[in-house]
Amino acid sequence: MTEKKRYRSSQWFGPLDKSGFIHRSWMKNQGFPEDLFDGRPVIGICNTWSELTPCNAHFRKIAEHVKRGVYEAGGFPLEFPVTSLGESSMRPTAMLFRNLVSMDVEETIRANPIDGVILLVGCDKTTPACLMGAASCNLPTLAISGGAMLNGKFRGEEIGSGTNVWKFSEEVRSGVMPLCDFQEAESCMSRSAGHCMTMGTASTMASVVEALGIGMPMNAAIPAVDSRRYALSHLAGRRIVELVREDVRMSRILTREAFENAIRVVGAIGGSTNAVVHLLAIAGRMGVELQLDDWDRLGRNVPCLVNLMPSGKYLMEDFYYAGGVPAVIRELGDLIHRDALTVNGRTIGENTADAPCFNRDVIRPVGDPLAAQGGIAVLRGNICPQGAVIKPSAATPELMKHRGRAVVFESIEDLHARIDDPNLEIDATSIMVLKNCGPKGYPRWLKSATCRSRRNCSNRG
Ligand code: FES
C-alpha cells in the first residue's frame, strides 16, 4: 500500500521480519484484524482518565467516540493512559507534577508506533501537561477538552465551583451558614461529569486550546454531558486521520500568532492567571519566544467580555448557550490574527466569521465590556522583582492601588498555623504574602525529575 511507507508506525508494523512479527503479533492479542496493520495512520489517544481526577472521569466515553471517528476515516486508534492530575485531591499540589506528566506524554508518544495524537484533557494541569509533552514530539495533534460540569444549583441559586466554596466556608466560619447547609451544598455544586464550571484554570485552558487552534471550534464551552461534546469527539477522530495524511504537525498550528491570539482570548474571557505559566511553558516546547512581558504588552488593554465567575456572574453552561469562544473571537475583531491555521483546516478567522452571540449579558460587545482592561497585567516591585501577574477584571478597585503592612507567611503550613490566631497583627489595610507555596521537604527525586533537562524546564515565568 502507498500509505505503508509513509508513516512513522510503519517502522514497527511494516517489516515482514522478526521484529515486525513481534510488533504485530502481540497487538493482535487484543483482537485487531490483519488489515489494521496495512500501513494506515495509527492514532494515539492520550487519555488522562482517572477516578482520582473526577473532572476527567467521563473520558473513557469520550475516547470511544474518538475511536468511531478514527475508524470511519480509515485510521487505527490505540488508546493509552498517562498519569492524571486531579486538582481537588492531589497533595501537595497538582502543579508539582505537571512537568512529570509532560514527560510521561512525550516519552510514551516517542516510544510507540504513533502517527498522530488526540489529547483528552480537562482538569487544570492535564491540559498544559499534555500539550507540552505532545509539543516536544511535534506530530499531528488535536486536543479535546472534557467540558465543564453543569451549573451548580443550590436552593434556587447558581453556584460556581471554587468561587462558592470559599464564600460558603467563610460563612460557616462566621456563623452565617449552618454546617448541615454547607454539606448539602457539596452535591449541589458538583452534580454532573466535567471540570469546574467557573472561568477557572480548566475553563481557561480549554479556551486556550480553542484559541490556539489545536482544538475544534466550541471545544471549550460544550458542557461535559451534552451530546454535542461526544459529536465533537467523533468529528475530531475523523479529523486527526486527515491531519496525519496532510502532515499538519503541531508546529504548523502553534505559531507565534496562535500564542498571541490565546493571550488576547484569555484577557477577553477573564481567564485565570495560571494560563501565564502554562502558555509560556507550551511556547517553550514549541521554540516560540514568548515572555512574561508579552502578556502585558498584548493583553493588558484587552476588554473583558465574558461575564463569568469569578470576574462576573454566569457559568460555563451559560457561556455555551451564548456562543462560546467563537463569539468572543469574532467580537475581538482585529485584535486576533485571523489567518492563523486551526486543526479543522480552516483559519481561526474563517471559523468565527459568522459566529453568533445569543446573550449579550454573558458575552458583552467590545463597546460595553465587563471591564475595560480585562487582560492579565504584569506587576513588578520590591516584593516581586521578577514579576507577578494580576487579573484586573477579578480584582476590586481597592486592590489596584494599595498601601499597607505586609503580613508574610513563610509557607502554606505557616499560613495554616497562624491564620486563625487572634493575636495575628493584621488589620483592614494589611496584605498577606505567601512566600513559598511548596511544602518543606518534598521529595528530592521529584525536584530533579521535573528539572532534569533544559527541555523539561520550560516552565518559565
Ligand atoms: Fe478539576 Fe477544578 S478541580 S477543574
Coordinates of C-alpha atoms and ligand atoms in Angstrom, one line a residue:
M1 CA 0.0 0.0 0.0
T2 CA 1.2 3.5 -0.7
E3 CA 0.5 4.5 2.9
K4 CA 2.6 1.7 4.2
K5 CA 5.9 3.5 3.6
R6 CA 4.8 7.0 4.6
Y7 CA 4.0 6.8 8.3
R8 CA 6.1 6.5 11.4
S9 CA 4.2 3.5 12.6
S10 CA 5.3 1.5 9.5
Q11 CA 8.7 1.2 11.2
W12 CA 7.0 -1.1 13.7
F13 CA 4.2 -2.7 11.8
G14 CA 5.6 -2.7 8.2
P15 CA 8.6 -5.1 8.2
L16 CA 8.0 -8.7 7.2
D17 CA 10.7 -9.9 9.6
K18 CA 11.1 -11.0 13.2
S19 CA 10.6 -7.5 14.7
G20 CA 7.5 -6.9 12.5
F21 CA 6.2 -10.2 13.6
I22 CA 6.6 -9.3 17.3
H23 CA 5.1 -5.8 16.9
R24 CA 2.0 -7.1 15.0
S25 CA 1.6 -10.4 16.9
W26 CA 1.4 -9.1 20.4
M27 CA -1.0 -6.3 19.3
K28 CA -3.2 -8.9 17.7
N29 CA -3.9 -10.5 21.1
Q30 CA -6.4 -7.7 21.6
G31 CA -8.5 -8.9 18.6
F32 CA -7.3 -6.4 16.0
P33 CA -7.7 -7.9 12.4
E34 CA -4.9 -8.1 9.9
D35 CA -5.9 -5.2 7.8
L36 CA -5.4 -2.6 10.6
F37 CA -1.7 -3.2 10.2
D38 CA -1.7 -2.4 6.4
G39 CA 0.1 1.0 6.9
R40 CA -2.9 3.2 7.8
P41 CA -2.3 6.1 10.2
V42 CA -2.1 5.0 13.8
I43 CA -3.7 7.5 16.2
G44 CA -2.7 7.5 19.8
I45 CA -5.5 8.6 22.1
C46 CA -3.7 10.0 25.2
N47 CA -6.2 9.6 28.0
T48 CA -5.9 11.4 31.3
W49 CA -8.9 9.4 32.6
S50 CA -8.8 8.6 36.3
E51 CA -11.4 8.2 39.1
L52 CA -8.9 10.1 41.2
T53 CA -9.4 13.0 38.7
P54 CA -13.2 13.4 38.9
C55 CA -13.1 16.2 36.3
N56 CA -11.8 13.6 33.8
A57 CA -13.8 10.6 35.0
H58 CA -16.0 10.5 31.8
F59 CA -13.1 10.3 29.4
R60 CA -13.5 6.7 28.6
K61 CA -16.7 7.5 26.9
I62 CA -15.1 10.4 25.0
A63 CA -12.3 8.0 23.9
E64 CA -14.9 5.6 22.5
H65 CA -16.4 8.4 20.4
V66 CA -13.0 9.5 19.1
K67 CA -12.3 5.9 18.1
R68 CA -15.5 5.8 16.0
G69 CA -14.3 8.8 14.0
V70 CA -10.8 7.4 13.6
Y71 CA -12.1 4.1 12.2
E72 CA -14.5 5.8 9.9
A73 CA -11.7 7.9 8.4
G74 CA -9.5 4.8 7.9
G75 CA -7.2 5.1 10.8
F76 CA -6.2 2.7 13.6
P77 CA -6.9 4.1 17.1
L78 CA -4.8 3.0 20.1
E79 CA -5.7 4.5 23.5
F80 CA -3.1 4.9 26.1
P81 CA -3.1 6.2 29.7
V82 CA -0.9 8.8 31.2
T83 CA -0.6 10.0 34.7
S84 CA -3.6 12.1 35.6
L85 CA -3.6 15.2 37.8
G86 CA -6.7 15.7 39.9
E87 CA -6.6 19.3 41.2
S88 CA -9.1 18.7 44.0
S89 CA -7.2 15.8 45.8
M90 CA -3.6 15.8 44.8
R91 CA -1.0 16.7 47.5
P92 CA 0.9 18.8 47.9
T93 CA -0.3 20.4 44.7
A94 CA -1.0 19.1 41.2
M95 CA 1.3 21.7 39.8
L96 CA 4.3 19.9 41.3
F97 CA 3.6 17.0 38.8
R98 CA 2.8 18.9 35.6
N99 CA 6.2 18.6 34.1
L100 CA 6.4 15.0 35.2
V101 CA 3.2 14.2 33.3
S102 CA 4.5 16.2 30.3
M103 CA 7.5 13.8 30.2
D104 CA 5.1 10.8 30.5
V105 CA 3.2 12.0 27.5
E106 CA 6.3 12.9 25.5
E107 CA 8.1 9.6 26.1
T108 CA 5.1 7.5 25.5
I109 CA 4.4 9.1 22.1
R110 CA 8.1 8.9 21.2
A111 CA 8.5 5.2 22.2
N112 CA 5.5 3.9 20.4
P113 CA 4.1 3.4 16.8
I114 CA 2.0 6.5 16.8
D115 CA 1.5 8.8 13.7
G116 CA -1.0 11.3 15.2
V117 CA -2.3 12.1 18.7
I118 CA -5.6 13.1 20.3
L119 CA -5.1 14.5 23.7
L120 CA -8.0 14.1 26.2
V121 CA -7.6 16.9 28.7
G122 CA -9.7 18.6 31.3
C123 CA -8.8 19.2 34.9
D124 CA -6.4 22.1 35.3
K125 CA -2.9 20.8 34.8
T126 CA -3.8 17.9 32.5
T127 CA -4.2 20.4 29.6
P128 CA -0.8 22.1 29.7
A129 CA 1.0 18.9 30.7
C130 CA -0.3 17.0 27.6
L131 CA 0.2 19.9 25.3
M132 CA 3.8 20.3 26.5
G133 CA 4.6 16.7 26.1
A134 CA 3.0 16.4 22.6
A135 CA 4.7 19.7 21.5
S136 CA 8.1 18.2 22.1
C137 CA 7.2 15.4 19.7
N138 CA 5.6 17.6 17.0
L139 CA 3.3 15.0 15.5
P140 CA -0.1 16.0 14.0
T141 CA -2.1 16.6 17.2
L142 CA -5.6 17.6 18.2
A143 CA -6.7 18.3 21.8
I144 CA -10.2 17.6 23.1
S145 CA -11.3 19.2 26.4
G146 CA -13.7 17.2 28.6
G147 CA -16.1 20.1 29.1
A148 CA -17.4 21.7 32.2
M149 CA -19.9 20.4 34.8
L150 CA -23.4 21.6 34.6
N151 CA -24.1 24.8 36.5
G152 CA -24.2 24.3 40.3
K153 CA -27.7 24.8 41.7
F154 CA -28.3 25.4 45.4
R155 CA -31.7 26.5 46.8
G156 CA -32.6 28.4 43.7
E157 CA -29.2 30.0 43.2
E158 CA -26.5 29.3 40.7
I159 CA -23.3 28.3 42.5
G160 CA -19.8 28.0 40.9
S161 CA -17.0 25.6 41.6
G162 CA -14.4 27.2 43.8
T163 CA -16.0 30.6 43.9
N164 CA -18.8 29.5 46.2
V165 CA -16.7 27.1 48.2
W166 CA -14.6 30.0 49.6
K167 CA -17.8 32.0 50.2
F168 CA -19.6 29.2 52.0
S169 CA -16.6 28.3 54.1
E170 CA -16.3 31.9 55.2
E171 CA -20.0 32.0 56.1
V172 CA -19.6 28.8 58.2
R173 CA -16.6 30.3 60.0
S174 CA -18.5 33.5 60.7
G175 CA -21.7 31.6 61.9
V176 CA -23.9 32.7 59.0
M177 CA -24.3 29.3 57.4
P178 CA -25.1 26.1 59.3
L179 CA -22.8 23.2 58.8
C180 CA -25.6 21.0 57.5
D181 CA -26.3 23.5 54.7
F182 CA -22.6 23.6 53.9
Q183 CA -22.6 19.8 53.5
E184 CA -25.8 19.8 51.4
A185 CA -24.2 22.3 49.0
E186 CA -21.4 19.8 48.2
S187 CA -23.6 17.7 45.9
C188 CA -25.5 20.7 44.6
M189 CA -22.3 22.2 43.3
S190 CA -20.8 19.2 41.5
R191 CA -23.8 17.5 40.0
S192 CA -22.5 16.1 36.7
A193 CA -19.4 14.9 35.0
G194 CA -16.9 17.6 33.9
H195 CA -14.4 20.1 35.2
C196 CA -15.0 23.3 37.3
M197 CA -17.7 25.4 35.6
T198 CA -16.4 28.8 36.6
M199 CA -13.8 30.6 34.4
G200 CA -11.0 29.0 36.5
T201 CA -7.9 27.3 35.1
A202 CA -9.7 24.4 33.5
S203 CA -12.2 26.5 31.5
T204 CA -9.4 29.0 30.7
M205 CA -7.1 26.3 29.3
A206 CA -10.0 24.7 27.4
S207 CA -10.5 28.2 25.8
V208 CA -6.7 28.4 25.2
V209 CA -6.9 25.1 23.3
E210 CA -9.5 26.6 21.1
A211 CA -7.8 29.9 20.7
L212 CA -4.5 28.3 19.8
G213 CA -6.3 26.4 17.1
I214 CA -5.3 23.0 18.4
G215 CA -8.9 22.1 19.3
M216 CA -12.1 22.2 17.3
P217 CA -14.5 25.1 17.4
M218 CA -16.7 25.1 20.5
N219 CA -14.1 22.8 22.2
A220 CA -14.2 24.9 25.4
A221 CA -17.8 25.6 26.1
I222 CA -19.9 22.5 25.3
P223 CA -20.9 21.0 28.7
A224 CA -19.3 17.7 29.5
V225 CA -22.6 15.8 29.5
D226 CA -24.0 17.5 26.4
S227 CA -24.3 15.0 23.5
R228 CA -22.6 17.6 21.3
R229 CA -19.4 17.0 23.3
Y230 CA -19.4 13.4 22.0
A231 CA -20.3 14.5 18.5
L232 CA -17.3 16.9 18.6
S233 CA -15.1 14.0 19.8
H234 CA -16.3 11.8 16.9
L235 CA -15.5 14.5 14.3
A236 CA -12.1 15.1 16.0
G237 CA -11.4 11.4 15.5
R238 CA -12.1 11.7 11.8
R239 CA -10.1 14.9 11.5
I240 CA -6.9 13.7 13.2
V241 CA -6.6 11.0 10.5
E242 CA -6.8 13.7 7.8
L243 CA -4.2 15.8 9.7
V244 CA -1.8 12.8 9.6
R245 CA -2.4 12.3 5.8
E246 CA -1.9 16.0 5.2
D247 CA 1.2 16.0 7.6
V248 CA -0.1 19.0 9.5
R249 CA 2.1 19.0 12.6
M250 CA 1.7 20.9 15.8
S251 CA 4.3 23.4 14.7
R252 CA 2.0 24.5 11.8
I253 CA -0.7 25.3 14.3
L254 CA 1.2 26.6 17.4
T255 CA 2.8 29.6 15.8
R256 CA 3.7 32.9 17.4
E257 CA 0.4 34.3 16.1
A258 CA -1.5 31.5 17.7
F259 CA 0.0 32.2 21.1
E260 CA -0.7 35.9 20.7
N261 CA -4.4 35.0 19.9
A262 CA -4.5 32.9 23.0
I263 CA -3.2 35.7 25.2
R264 CA -5.9 38.0 23.9
V265 CA -8.6 35.5 24.3
V266 CA -7.5 34.9 27.9
G267 CA -8.0 38.6 28.5
A268 CA -11.4 38.7 26.9
I269 CA -12.7 35.7 28.8
G270 CA -11.4 37.0 32.2
G271 CA -9.2 33.9 32.2
S272 CA -7.1 32.5 35.0
T273 CA -3.7 33.9 35.8
N274 CA -2.4 30.3 35.8
A275 CA -2.6 30.5 32.0
V276 CA 0.5 32.6 32.1
V277 CA 2.9 29.9 33.3
H278 CA 1.2 27.2 31.2
L279 CA 1.3 29.1 27.9
L280 CA 4.9 30.2 28.4
A281 CA 5.8 26.5 29.0
I282 CA 3.9 25.3 25.9
A283 CA 5.5 28.0 23.8
G284 CA 8.9 27.0 25.2
R285 CA 8.4 23.4 24.0
M286 CA 7.5 24.7 20.5
G287 CA 10.5 27.0 20.4
V288 CA 8.3 30.1 20.2
E289 CA 9.8 33.1 22.0
L290 CA 7.2 34.2 24.5
Q291 CA 7.9 36.3 27.6
L292 CA 6.1 37.4 30.6
D293 CA 6.1 41.0 29.2
D294 CA 4.2 39.8 26.1
W295 CA 1.2 39.2 28.4
D296 CA 1.3 42.8 29.5
R297 CA 2.0 44.2 26.0
L298 CA -0.6 42.1 24.2
G299 CA -3.2 41.6 26.9
R300 CA -3.4 44.5 29.3
N301 CA -5.8 46.5 27.2
V302 CA -8.0 43.7 26.0
P303 CA -11.5 44.3 27.3
C304 CA -13.0 41.5 29.4
L305 CA -16.2 40.5 27.5
V306 CA -17.2 37.3 29.3
N307 CA -19.4 37.7 32.3
L308 CA -18.5 34.5 34.2
M309 CA -17.5 33.9 37.8
P310 CA -15.1 34.8 39.3
S311 CA -15.0 38.1 37.4
G312 CA -18.7 38.1 36.7
K313 CA -21.9 36.3 37.5
Y314 CA -22.6 33.4 35.0
L315 CA -21.1 30.0 34.5
M316 CA -19.8 27.8 31.6
E317 CA -23.2 26.4 30.7
D318 CA -24.4 29.9 30.0
F319 CA -21.3 30.6 28.1
Y320 CA -22.0 27.8 25.7
Y321 CA -25.6 28.8 25.2
A322 CA -24.4 32.4 24.5
G323 CA -22.0 31.4 21.7
G324 CA -18.8 30.3 23.4
V325 CA -15.2 31.2 22.4
P326 CA -16.1 31.6 18.6
A327 CA -18.4 34.5 19.5
V328 CA -15.7 36.1 21.7
I329 CA -13.1 35.8 18.9
R330 CA -15.4 37.3 16.4
E331 CA -16.1 40.2 18.8
L332 CA -12.3 40.8 19.2
G333 CA -12.0 41.7 15.5
D334 CA -8.6 42.9 14.5
L335 CA -7.1 42.0 17.9
I336 CA -6.9 38.4 16.6
H337 CA -4.6 37.1 13.9
R338 CA -7.4 35.8 11.8
D339 CA -5.3 33.9 9.3
A340 CA -3.9 31.5 12.0
L341 CA -4.5 27.9 10.9
T342 CA -6.5 25.6 13.1
V343 CA -6.9 21.8 13.2
N344 CA -10.1 21.7 11.2
G345 CA -8.2 23.0 8.2
R346 CA -9.7 26.5 8.3
T347 CA -8.2 29.7 9.7
I348 CA -9.5 31.0 13.0
G349 CA -11.0 33.9 11.1
E350 CA -12.9 31.6 8.8
N351 CA -14.1 29.5 11.8
T352 CA -15.5 32.6 13.6
A353 CA -16.5 35.0 10.8
D354 CA -20.2 34.3 11.3
A355 CA -20.2 33.2 14.9
P356 CA -23.4 34.3 16.6
C357 CA -23.9 35.6 20.1
F358 CA -27.2 34.7 21.7
N359 CA -26.9 36.5 25.0
R360 CA -25.2 39.9 25.2
D361 CA -25.1 39.9 29.0
V362 CA -23.0 36.8 29.0
I363 CA -20.7 37.8 26.1
R364 CA -20.6 41.6 26.1
P365 CA -19.8 43.7 23.0
V366 CA -16.4 45.4 22.9
G367 CA -18.3 48.7 23.2
D368 CA -19.8 47.6 26.5
P369 CA -17.3 45.3 28.2
L370 CA -17.5 43.8 31.7
A371 CA -14.2 45.5 32.4
A372 CA -12.3 47.8 30.0
Q373 CA -8.9 46.3 31.0
G374 CA -9.6 42.6 31.2
G375 CA -6.2 41.2 30.3
I376 CA -3.6 39.9 32.6
A377 CA -1.3 42.7 33.9
V378 CA 2.3 42.2 34.9
L379 CA 3.4 43.9 38.1
R380 CA 7.0 44.5 39.4
G381 CA 8.1 45.8 42.6
N382 CA 10.1 45.1 45.8
I383 CA 8.1 42.0 46.7
C384 CA 8.1 40.6 43.1
P385 CA 11.3 41.7 41.4
Q386 CA 10.9 39.0 38.7
G387 CA 7.3 40.0 38.0
A388 CA 3.9 39.0 39.3
V389 CA 0.6 38.8 37.5
I390 CA -2.9 40.1 38.4
K391 CA -6.3 39.7 36.7
P392 CA -7.7 43.3 36.9
S393 CA -11.2 42.1 36.0
A394 CA -11.4 40.0 39.1
A395 CA -9.8 42.5 41.5
T396 CA -11.7 45.1 43.5
P397 CA -10.6 48.7 42.7
E398 CA -9.0 48.9 46.1
L399 CA -6.6 46.2 45.2
M400 CA -5.3 48.1 42.2
K401 CA -3.5 50.6 44.3
H402 CA -2.8 49.8 47.9
R403 CA -0.6 50.9 50.7
G404 CA -0.4 48.9 53.9
R405 CA 1.5 46.4 56.1
A406 CA 2.5 43.1 54.6
V407 CA 2.0 40.0 56.8
V408 CA 4.3 37.4 55.4
F409 CA 3.8 33.6 55.8
E410 CA 6.9 31.5 55.1
S411 CA 5.0 28.5 53.8
I412 CA 1.5 27.1 53.4
E413 CA 2.0 25.3 56.8
D414 CA 2.9 28.6 58.4
L415 CA -0.3 30.1 57.0
H416 CA -2.5 27.3 58.3
A417 CA -0.8 27.5 61.7
R418 CA -1.3 31.2 62.2
I419 CA -4.2 32.4 60.1
D420 CA -6.8 31.9 62.8
D421 CA -4.6 33.3 65.6
P422 CA -6.5 36.2 67.2
N423 CA -3.1 37.7 68.0
L424 CA -2.0 37.9 64.4
E425 CA -1.1 41.5 63.7
I426 CA -3.4 42.2 60.9
D427 CA -5.9 45.0 60.1
A428 CA -8.1 46.1 57.2
T429 CA -5.2 47.7 55.3
S430 CA -2.8 44.7 55.7
I431 CA -2.0 42.4 52.8
M432 CA -0.9 38.8 53.2
V433 CA 2.1 37.4 51.3
L434 CA 2.6 33.6 51.0
K435 CA 6.3 33.3 50.3
N436 CA 6.7 29.6 49.4
C437 CA 3.8 27.5 48.1
G438 CA 5.8 24.3 48.2
P439 CA 5.8 22.3 51.4
K440 CA 9.0 21.7 53.2
G441 CA 10.9 18.6 52.2
Y442 CA 9.0 17.4 49.1
P443 CA 10.9 14.6 47.5
R444 CA 14.3 15.5 46.1
W445 CA 13.8 13.0 43.2
L446 CA 10.7 14.8 42.1
K447 CA 12.6 18.1 42.0
S448 CA 15.3 16.7 39.9
A449 CA 12.9 14.7 37.7
T450 CA 10.9 17.8 36.8
C451 CA 14.1 19.8 36.1
R452 CA 16.3 17.1 34.7
S453 CA 16.9 18.8 31.4
R454 CA 16.6 22.2 29.9
R455 CA 13.8 21.0 27.6
N456 CA 11.7 19.9 30.6
C457 CA 12.4 23.1 32.5
S458 CA 10.4 25.2 30.1
N459 CA 8.0 26.3 32.8
R460 CA 9.4 29.8 32.7
G461 CA 7.5 32.6 34.5
Ligands
FES1 FE1 -10.6 19.8 38.2 FE2 -11.3 22.3 39.1 S1 -10.8 20.6 40.3 S2 -11.0 21.6 37.1

